[in-house]
Short mmCIF file of C-alpha atoms and ligand atoms in Angstrom, two decimals:
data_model
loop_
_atom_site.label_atom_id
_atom_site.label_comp_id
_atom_site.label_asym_id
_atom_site.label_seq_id
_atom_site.Cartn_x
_atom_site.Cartn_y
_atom_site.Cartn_z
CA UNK A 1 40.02 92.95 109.93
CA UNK A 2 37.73 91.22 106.85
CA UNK A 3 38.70 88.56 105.40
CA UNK A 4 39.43 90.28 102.11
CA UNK A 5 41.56 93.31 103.29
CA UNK A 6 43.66 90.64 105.07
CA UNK A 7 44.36 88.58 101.91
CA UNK A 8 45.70 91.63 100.48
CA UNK A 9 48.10 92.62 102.16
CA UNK A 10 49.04 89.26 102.52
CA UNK A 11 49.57 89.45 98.57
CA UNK A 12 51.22 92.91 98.82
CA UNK A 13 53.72 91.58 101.12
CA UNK A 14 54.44 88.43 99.38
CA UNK A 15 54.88 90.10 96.18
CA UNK A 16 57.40 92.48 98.03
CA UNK A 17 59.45 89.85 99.04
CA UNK A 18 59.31 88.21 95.49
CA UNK A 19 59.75 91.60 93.67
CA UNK A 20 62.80 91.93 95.79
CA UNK A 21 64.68 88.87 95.46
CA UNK A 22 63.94 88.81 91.62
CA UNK A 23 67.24 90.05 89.93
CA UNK A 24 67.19 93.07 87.47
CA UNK A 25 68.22 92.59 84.15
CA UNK A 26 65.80 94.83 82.53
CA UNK A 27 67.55 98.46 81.80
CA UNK A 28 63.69 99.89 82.19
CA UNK A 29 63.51 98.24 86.11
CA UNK A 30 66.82 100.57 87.33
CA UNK A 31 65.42 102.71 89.88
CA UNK A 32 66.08 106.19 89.17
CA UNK A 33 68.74 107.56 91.88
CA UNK A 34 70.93 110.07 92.30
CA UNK A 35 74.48 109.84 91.69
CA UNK A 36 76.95 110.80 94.41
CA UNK A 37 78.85 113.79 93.28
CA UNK A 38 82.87 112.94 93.46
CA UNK A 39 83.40 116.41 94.01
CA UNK A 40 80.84 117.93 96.54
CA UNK A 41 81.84 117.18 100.14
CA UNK A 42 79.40 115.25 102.43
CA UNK A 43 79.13 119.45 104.01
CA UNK A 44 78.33 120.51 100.28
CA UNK A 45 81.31 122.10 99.52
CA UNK A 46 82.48 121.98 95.51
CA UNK A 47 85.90 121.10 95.46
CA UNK A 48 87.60 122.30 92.50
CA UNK A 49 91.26 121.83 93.08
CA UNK A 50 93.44 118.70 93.64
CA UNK A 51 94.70 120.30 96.52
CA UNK A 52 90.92 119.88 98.59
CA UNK A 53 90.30 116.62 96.59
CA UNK A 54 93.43 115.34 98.71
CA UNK A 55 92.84 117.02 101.64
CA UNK A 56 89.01 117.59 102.18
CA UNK A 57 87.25 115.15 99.69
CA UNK A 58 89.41 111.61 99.39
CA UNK A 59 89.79 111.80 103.06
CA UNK A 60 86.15 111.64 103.92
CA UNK A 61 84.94 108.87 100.65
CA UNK A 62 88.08 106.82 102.28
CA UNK A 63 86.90 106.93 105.47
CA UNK A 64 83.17 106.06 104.66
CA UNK A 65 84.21 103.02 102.89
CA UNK A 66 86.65 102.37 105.26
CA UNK A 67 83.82 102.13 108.07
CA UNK A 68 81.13 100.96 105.98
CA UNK A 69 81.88 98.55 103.52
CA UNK A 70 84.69 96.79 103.68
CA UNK A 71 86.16 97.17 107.14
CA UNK A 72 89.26 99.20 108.97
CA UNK A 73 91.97 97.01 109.56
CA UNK A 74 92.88 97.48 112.81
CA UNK A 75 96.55 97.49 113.35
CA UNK A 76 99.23 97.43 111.23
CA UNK A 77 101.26 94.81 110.83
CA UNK A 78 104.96 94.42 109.25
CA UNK A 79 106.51 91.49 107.47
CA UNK A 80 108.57 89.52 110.37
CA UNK A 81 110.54 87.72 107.84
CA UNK A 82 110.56 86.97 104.67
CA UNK A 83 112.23 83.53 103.44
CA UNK A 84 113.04 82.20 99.26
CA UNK A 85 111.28 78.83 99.50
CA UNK A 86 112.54 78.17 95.90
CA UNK A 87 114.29 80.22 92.91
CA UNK A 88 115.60 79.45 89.30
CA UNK A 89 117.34 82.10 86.81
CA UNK A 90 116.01 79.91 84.05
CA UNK A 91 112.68 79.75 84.10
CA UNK A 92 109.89 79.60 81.43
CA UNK A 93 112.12 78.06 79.20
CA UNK A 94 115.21 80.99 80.07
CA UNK A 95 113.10 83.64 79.23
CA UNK A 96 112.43 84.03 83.08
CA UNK A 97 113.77 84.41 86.74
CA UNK A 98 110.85 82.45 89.21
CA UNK A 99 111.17 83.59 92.60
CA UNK A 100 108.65 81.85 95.61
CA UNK A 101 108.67 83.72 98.72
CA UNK A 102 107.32 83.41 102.04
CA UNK A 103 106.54 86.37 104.15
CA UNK A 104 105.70 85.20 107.56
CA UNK A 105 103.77 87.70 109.88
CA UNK A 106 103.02 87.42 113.75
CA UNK A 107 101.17 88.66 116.75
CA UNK A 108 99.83 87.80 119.80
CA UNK A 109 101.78 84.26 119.55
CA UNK A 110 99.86 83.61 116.21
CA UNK A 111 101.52 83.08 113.03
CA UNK A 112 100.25 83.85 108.90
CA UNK A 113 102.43 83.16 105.92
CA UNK A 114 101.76 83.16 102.27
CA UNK A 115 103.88 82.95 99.33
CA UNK A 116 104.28 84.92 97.17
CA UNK A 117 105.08 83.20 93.22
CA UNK A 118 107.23 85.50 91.10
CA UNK A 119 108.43 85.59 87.51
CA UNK A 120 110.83 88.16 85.92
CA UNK A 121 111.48 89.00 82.30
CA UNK A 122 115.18 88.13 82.01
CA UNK A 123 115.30 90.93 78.88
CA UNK A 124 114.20 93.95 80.69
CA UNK A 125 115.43 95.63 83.57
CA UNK A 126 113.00 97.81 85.90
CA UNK A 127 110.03 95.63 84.16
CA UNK A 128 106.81 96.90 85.22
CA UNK A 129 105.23 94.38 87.01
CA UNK A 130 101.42 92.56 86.99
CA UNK A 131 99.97 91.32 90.81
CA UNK A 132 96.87 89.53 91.44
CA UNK A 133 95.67 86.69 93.49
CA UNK A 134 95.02 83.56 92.26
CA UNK A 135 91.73 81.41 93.53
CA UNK A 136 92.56 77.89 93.76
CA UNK A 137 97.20 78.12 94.30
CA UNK A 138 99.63 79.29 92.66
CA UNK A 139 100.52 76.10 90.91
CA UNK A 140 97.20 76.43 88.87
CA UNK A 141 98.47 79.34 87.26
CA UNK A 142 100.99 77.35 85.07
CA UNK A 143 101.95 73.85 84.04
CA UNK A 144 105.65 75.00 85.72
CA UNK A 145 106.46 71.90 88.04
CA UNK A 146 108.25 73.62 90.39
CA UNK A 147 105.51 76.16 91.36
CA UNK A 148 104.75 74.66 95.55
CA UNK A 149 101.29 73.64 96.22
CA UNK A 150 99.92 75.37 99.11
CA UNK A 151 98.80 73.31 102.15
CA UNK A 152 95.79 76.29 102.99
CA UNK A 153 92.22 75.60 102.84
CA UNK A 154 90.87 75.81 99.66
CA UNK A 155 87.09 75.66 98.45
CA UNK A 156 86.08 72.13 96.47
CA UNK A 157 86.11 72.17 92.89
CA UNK A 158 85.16 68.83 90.90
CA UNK A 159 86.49 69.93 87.76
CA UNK A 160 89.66 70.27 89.37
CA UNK A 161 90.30 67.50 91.33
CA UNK A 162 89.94 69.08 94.61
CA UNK A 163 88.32 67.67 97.37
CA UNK A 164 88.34 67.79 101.21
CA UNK A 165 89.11 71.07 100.57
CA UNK A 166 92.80 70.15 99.56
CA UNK A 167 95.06 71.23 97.17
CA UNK A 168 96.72 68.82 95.14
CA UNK A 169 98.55 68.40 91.80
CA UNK A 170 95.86 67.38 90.37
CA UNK A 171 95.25 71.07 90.00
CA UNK A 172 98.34 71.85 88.41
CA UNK A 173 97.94 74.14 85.50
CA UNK A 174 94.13 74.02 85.76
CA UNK A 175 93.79 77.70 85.42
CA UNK A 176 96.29 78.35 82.85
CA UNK A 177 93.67 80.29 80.61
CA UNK A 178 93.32 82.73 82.94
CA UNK A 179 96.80 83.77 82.85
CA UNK A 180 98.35 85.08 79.77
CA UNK A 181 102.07 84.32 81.28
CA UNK A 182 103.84 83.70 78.46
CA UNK A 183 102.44 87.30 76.50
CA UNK A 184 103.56 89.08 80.04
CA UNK A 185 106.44 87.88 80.06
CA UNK A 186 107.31 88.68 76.15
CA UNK A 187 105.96 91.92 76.35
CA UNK A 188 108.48 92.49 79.02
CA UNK A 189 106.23 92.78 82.40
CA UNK A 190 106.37 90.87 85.58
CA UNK A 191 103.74 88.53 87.16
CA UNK A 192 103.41 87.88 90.69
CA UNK A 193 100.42 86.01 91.89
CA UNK A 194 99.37 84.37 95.93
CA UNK A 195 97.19 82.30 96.77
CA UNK A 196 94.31 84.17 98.07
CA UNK A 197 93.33 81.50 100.67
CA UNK A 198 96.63 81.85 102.48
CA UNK A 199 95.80 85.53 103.52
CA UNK A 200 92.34 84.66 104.80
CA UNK A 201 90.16 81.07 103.95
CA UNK A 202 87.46 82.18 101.69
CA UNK A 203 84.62 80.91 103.62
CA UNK A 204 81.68 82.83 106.98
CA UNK A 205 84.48 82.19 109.50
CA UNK A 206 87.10 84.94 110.18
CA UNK A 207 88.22 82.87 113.13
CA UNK A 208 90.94 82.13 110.76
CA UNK A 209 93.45 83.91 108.35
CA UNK A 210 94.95 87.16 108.80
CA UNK A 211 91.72 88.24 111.01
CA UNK A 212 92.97 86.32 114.05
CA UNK A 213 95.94 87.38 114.50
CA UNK A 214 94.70 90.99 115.01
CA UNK A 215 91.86 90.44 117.36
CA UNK A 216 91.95 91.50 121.03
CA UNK A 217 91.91 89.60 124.08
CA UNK A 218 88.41 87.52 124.04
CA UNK A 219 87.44 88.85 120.68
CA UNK A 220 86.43 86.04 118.01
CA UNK A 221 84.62 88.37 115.54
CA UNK A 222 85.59 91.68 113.35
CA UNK A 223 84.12 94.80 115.07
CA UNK A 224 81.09 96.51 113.06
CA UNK A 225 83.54 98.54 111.20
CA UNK A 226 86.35 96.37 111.09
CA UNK A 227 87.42 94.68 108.45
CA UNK A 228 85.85 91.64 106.39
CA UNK A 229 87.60 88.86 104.02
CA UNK A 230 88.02 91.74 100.94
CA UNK A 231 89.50 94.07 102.94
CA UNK A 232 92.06 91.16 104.15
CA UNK A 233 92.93 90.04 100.81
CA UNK A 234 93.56 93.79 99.85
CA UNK A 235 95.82 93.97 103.01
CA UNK A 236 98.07 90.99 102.03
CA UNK A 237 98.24 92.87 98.16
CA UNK A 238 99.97 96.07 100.08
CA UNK A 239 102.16 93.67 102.41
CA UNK A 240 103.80 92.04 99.15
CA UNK A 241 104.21 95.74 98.08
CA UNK A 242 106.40 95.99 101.47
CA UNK A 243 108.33 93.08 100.10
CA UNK A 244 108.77 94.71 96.46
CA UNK A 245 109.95 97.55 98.29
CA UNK A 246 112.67 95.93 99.94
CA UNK A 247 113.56 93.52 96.52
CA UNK A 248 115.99 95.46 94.51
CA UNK A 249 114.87 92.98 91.75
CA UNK A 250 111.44 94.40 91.61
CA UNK A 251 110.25 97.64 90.35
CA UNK A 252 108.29 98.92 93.19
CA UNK A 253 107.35 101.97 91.32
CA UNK A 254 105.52 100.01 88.72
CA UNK A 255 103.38 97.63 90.28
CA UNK A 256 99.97 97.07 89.26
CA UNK A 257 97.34 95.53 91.29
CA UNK A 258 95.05 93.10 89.08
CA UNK A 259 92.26 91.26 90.37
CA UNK A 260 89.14 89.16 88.75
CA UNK A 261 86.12 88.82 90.16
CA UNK A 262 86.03 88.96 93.85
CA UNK A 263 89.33 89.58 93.96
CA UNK A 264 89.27 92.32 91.80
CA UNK A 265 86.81 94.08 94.25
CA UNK A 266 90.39 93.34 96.62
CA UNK A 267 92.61 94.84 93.87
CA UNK A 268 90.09 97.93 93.70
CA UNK A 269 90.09 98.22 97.47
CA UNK A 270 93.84 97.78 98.01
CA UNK A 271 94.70 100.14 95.20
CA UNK A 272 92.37 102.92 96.69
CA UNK A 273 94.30 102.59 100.39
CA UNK A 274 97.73 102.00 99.08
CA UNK A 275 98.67 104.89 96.84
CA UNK A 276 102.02 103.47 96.51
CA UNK A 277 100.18 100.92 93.33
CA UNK A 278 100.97 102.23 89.72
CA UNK A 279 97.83 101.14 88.79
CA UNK A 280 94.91 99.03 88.50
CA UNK A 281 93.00 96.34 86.77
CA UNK A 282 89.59 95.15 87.95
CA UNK A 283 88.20 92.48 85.81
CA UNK A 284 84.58 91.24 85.88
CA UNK A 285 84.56 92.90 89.44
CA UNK A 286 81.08 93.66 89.44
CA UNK A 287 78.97 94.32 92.78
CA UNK A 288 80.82 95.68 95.70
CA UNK A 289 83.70 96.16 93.31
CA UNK A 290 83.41 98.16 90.23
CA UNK A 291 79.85 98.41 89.46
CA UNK A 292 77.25 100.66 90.58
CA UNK A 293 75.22 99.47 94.05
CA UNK A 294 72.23 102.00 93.39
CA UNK A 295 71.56 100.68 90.13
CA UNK A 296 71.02 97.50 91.33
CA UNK A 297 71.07 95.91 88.31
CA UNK A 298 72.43 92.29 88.11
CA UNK A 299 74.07 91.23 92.19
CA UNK A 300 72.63 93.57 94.66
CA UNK A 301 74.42 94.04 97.76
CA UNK A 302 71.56 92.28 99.85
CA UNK A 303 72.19 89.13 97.95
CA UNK A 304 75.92 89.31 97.86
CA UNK A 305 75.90 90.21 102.17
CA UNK A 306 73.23 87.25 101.74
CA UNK A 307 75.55 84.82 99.87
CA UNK A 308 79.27 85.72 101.10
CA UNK A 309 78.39 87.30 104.78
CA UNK A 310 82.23 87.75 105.88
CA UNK A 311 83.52 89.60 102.67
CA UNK A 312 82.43 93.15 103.72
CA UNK A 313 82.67 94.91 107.24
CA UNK A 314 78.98 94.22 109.12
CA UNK A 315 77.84 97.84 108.93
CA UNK A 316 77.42 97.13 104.96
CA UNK A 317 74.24 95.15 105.67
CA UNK A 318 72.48 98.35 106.48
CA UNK A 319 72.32 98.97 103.07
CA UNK A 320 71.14 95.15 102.29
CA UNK A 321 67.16 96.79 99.81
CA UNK A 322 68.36 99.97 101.59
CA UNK A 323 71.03 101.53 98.74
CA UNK A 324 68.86 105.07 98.41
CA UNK A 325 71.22 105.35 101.94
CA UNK A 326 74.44 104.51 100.70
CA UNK A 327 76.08 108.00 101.02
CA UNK A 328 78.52 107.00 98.40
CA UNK A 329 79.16 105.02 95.11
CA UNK A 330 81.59 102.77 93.66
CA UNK A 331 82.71 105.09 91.15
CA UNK A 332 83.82 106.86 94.10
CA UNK A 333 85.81 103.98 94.73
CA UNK A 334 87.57 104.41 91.91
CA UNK A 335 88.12 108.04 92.43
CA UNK A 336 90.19 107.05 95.18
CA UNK A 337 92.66 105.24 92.99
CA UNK A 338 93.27 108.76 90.63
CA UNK A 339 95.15 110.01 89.07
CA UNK A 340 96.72 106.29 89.08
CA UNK A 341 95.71 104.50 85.75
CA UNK A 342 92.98 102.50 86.48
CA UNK A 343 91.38 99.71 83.84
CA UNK A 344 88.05 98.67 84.32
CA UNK A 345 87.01 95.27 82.34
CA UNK A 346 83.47 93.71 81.72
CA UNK A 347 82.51 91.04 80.08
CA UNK A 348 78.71 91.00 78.01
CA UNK A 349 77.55 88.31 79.15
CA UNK A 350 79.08 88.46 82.55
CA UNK A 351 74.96 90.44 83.80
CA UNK A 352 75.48 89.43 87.01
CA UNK A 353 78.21 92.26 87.08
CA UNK A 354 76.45 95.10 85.71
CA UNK A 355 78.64 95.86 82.98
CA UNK A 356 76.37 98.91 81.90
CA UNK A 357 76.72 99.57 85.72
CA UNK A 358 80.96 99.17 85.40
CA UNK A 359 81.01 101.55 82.83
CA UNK A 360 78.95 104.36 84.47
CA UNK A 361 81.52 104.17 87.15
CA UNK A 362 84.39 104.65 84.94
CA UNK A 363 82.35 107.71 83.64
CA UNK A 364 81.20 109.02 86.93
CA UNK A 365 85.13 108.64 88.26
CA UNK A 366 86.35 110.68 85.57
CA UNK A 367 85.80 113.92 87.29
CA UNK A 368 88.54 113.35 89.52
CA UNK A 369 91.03 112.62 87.02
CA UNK A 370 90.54 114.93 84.72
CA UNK A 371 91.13 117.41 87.71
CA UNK A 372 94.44 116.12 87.61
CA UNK A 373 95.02 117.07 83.86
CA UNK A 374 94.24 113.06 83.38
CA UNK A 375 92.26 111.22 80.30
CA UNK A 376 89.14 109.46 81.84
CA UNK A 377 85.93 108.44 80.34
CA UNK A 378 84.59 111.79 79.75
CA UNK A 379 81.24 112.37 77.76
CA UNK A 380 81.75 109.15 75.78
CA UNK A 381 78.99 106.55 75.54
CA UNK A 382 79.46 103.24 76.50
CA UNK A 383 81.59 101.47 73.84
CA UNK A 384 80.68 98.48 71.40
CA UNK A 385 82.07 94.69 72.86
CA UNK A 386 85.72 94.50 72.13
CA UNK A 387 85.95 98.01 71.19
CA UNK A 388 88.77 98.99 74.34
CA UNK A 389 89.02 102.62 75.49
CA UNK A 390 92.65 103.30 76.84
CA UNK A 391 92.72 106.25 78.58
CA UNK A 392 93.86 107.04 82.19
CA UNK A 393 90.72 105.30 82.84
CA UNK A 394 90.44 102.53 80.45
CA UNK A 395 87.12 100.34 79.80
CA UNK A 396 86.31 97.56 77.81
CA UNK A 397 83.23 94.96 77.56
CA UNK A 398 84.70 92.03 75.66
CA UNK A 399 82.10 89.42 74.13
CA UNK A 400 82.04 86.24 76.05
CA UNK A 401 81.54 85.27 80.27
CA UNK A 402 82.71 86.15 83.08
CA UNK A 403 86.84 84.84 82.55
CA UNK A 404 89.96 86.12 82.67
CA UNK A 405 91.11 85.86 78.80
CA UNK A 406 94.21 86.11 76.48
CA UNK A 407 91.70 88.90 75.05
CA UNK A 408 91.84 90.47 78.44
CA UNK A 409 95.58 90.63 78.75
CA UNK A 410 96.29 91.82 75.58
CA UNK A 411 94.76 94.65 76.18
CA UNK A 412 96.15 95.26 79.48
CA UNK A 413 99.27 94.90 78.19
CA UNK A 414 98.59 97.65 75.31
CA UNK A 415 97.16 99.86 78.15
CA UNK A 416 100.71 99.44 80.30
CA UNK A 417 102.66 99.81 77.49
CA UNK A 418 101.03 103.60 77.05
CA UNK A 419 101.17 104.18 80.74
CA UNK A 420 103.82 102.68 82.44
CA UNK A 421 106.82 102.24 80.21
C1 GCU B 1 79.92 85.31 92.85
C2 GCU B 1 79.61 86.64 93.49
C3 GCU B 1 80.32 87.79 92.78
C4 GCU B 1 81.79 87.48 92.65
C5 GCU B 1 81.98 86.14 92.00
C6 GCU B 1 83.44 85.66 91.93
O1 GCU B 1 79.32 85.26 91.59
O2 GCU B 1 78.23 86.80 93.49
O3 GCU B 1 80.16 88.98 93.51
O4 GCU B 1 82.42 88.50 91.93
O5 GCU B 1 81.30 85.16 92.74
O6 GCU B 1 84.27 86.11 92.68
O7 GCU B 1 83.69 84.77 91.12
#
């Protein structure tokens, strides 16, 4: 070959390899692609009843993200016991009940607990109540001194005080801005939040957390389909719903699943396998979560498989600058969760996210709810920042990063009080 031809392709490839690790944030760079119809079958067949959405249509999108993205989990497990660590009837200055509970869970001689940190409006009975994990314990959530510091692993943070990946009280109250307690708890709605890290360590090893106590004899590694860290954290939301169940304190019937971030790709996840959820809030959940994957604008799924490798199941890295593949779409993620109110939050200057791409899948979803009589998105254009939408399926871009605000929770708590009082 001459010189010249080699050179080339020698450019063409290199300029592949830039062109595709260069993120998009240009609206005119999308790729055109075709949007997974909600309501053809993978056969082709139009459902046009709830009726086949249950039987023929939510079946099958369940089972393809089941086995490829974020993982089966392969048995199931029950609470072995559940234990009160710690409870006061006046918390929050009286306005509260706090409740910390341990559920403790075993196989094959292994052992995984978490707690789980409660608070109860004293003023209302039946309150419908908020649950989300937390990233860094529970005793960040709130300056409350008698919330327990968890003894898990925890990722570093400097502006926290944590180090050898230890949690401290040093941390105490560090994420207080994220959680809007005080509003919840006035407006008359429960909080519970766990410590994520407790359920499964977020870091490439799932020799550890819930994973290990599942695995077969000799096995150190999730199957291809079987599940990764999301799909774990998404487990331990539906085993607290166990314990709600059996808490005649708790509402079970109103419970709704909130997540930021990563872990509101969880809440998304555990909210479209556990039907028993009221409802659910993802905030800023962008790639693998809420926003589109085919758009690829903002985190692709190459870079987040790249960046966080034991989030989702191992057969999602076939679609790693391979989307056009992807039989499905998030918004058919969030088809799963209807006719179950569902709240889908972006931020504008959260790009990394898509929030363009989080709305479209509130819009694309809508299909599916409004088979059920239900308000979703509709024909409506995406809306102006801090301009909420509170239907069924409720949007809003608020201005600002990529945060859990008191902006935020206001308007979740205008959204429940439509829907779940
Ligand atoms: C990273 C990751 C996102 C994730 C976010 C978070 O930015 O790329 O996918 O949502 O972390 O969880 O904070």
């Amino acid at each position: 070959m001459k010189i010249p031809v080699l050179l080339t392709i020698l450019l063409f490839l290199v300029s592949m390899s830039i062109s595709k690790a260069q993120t998009i944030y240009n609206e005119n760079e999308v790729p055109l692609f075709e949007v997974p119809n909600p309501l053809i079958t993978f056969k082709g067949k139009t459902i046009s009843t709830t009726a086949d959405w249950e039987k023929l249509r939510r079946p099958e999108l369940h089972a393809f993200f089941k086995d490829n993205v974020y993982g089966r989990v392969p048995k199931n497990l029950k609470i072995d016991s559940y234990h009160i660590l710690e409870q006061d009837d006046n918390a929050l200055n009286g306005k509260a009940l706090r409740r910390q509970v341990e559920l403790t869970f075993t196989h094959n001689n292994k052992k995984l607990s978490f707690t789980i940190l409660l608070y109860l409006p004293k003023h209302v009975k039946n309150a419908a109540l908020f649950l989300g994990y937390n990233f860094y314990g529970n005793h960040t959530i709130t300056e409350d001194e008698a919330v327990i510091i968890s003894s898990a692993w925890s990722n570093n943070n400097e502006e926290f005080g944590i180090e050898n990946n230890t949690l401290t009280a040093a941390s105490r109250g560090k994420r207080t801005n994220r959680w809007a307690i005080e509003k919840i708890i006035n407006a008359g709605y429960g909080l519970a939040t766990i410590y994520y890290g407790e359920v499964d360590p977020d870091k490439n090893d799932l020799s550890d957390g819930i994973h290990h106590l599942l695995y077969s004899e000799n096995q150190n590694q999730p199957k291809l389909e079987e599940w990764g860290s999301i799909a774990a954290w998404a487990w331990g939301l539906s085993k607290a719903m166990d314990y709600f169940e059996i808490n005649p304190e708790v509402d079970a019937s109103k419970v709704i699943v909130f997540g930021h971030s990563r872990l509101g790709k969880s809440a998304l996840w555990a909210g479209a396998n556990d039907q028993r959820f009221a409802g659910v809030i993802s905030n800023n959940s962008g790639c693998g979560g809420a926003s589109m994957s085919k758009r690829t604008f903002g985190e692709t799924i190459a870079v987040i498989n790249e960046r966080f490798p034991h989030w989702f199941c191992t057969n999602f890295k076939e679609y790693n600058n391979n989307e056009g593949a992807l039989a499905v779409d998030q918004h058919q993620l969030l088809a799963l969760i209807a006719p179950r109110p569902l709240y889908v939050a972006s931020a504008k200057e959260d790009r990394w996210a898509d929030p363009k791409g989080e709305f479209l899948s509130t819009k694309y979803a809508s299909s599916v709810y409004e088979l059920y009589g239900k308000k979703g998105i509709g024909n409506m254009e995406m809306p102006n920042t801090n301009s909420p939408i509170h239907n069924t399926v409720a949007y809003h871009i608020r201005t600002g990063k990529h945060d859990v605000t008191d902006y935020d929770w206001e308007q979740y708590i205008k959204w429940a009080n439509t829907h779940f009082k």
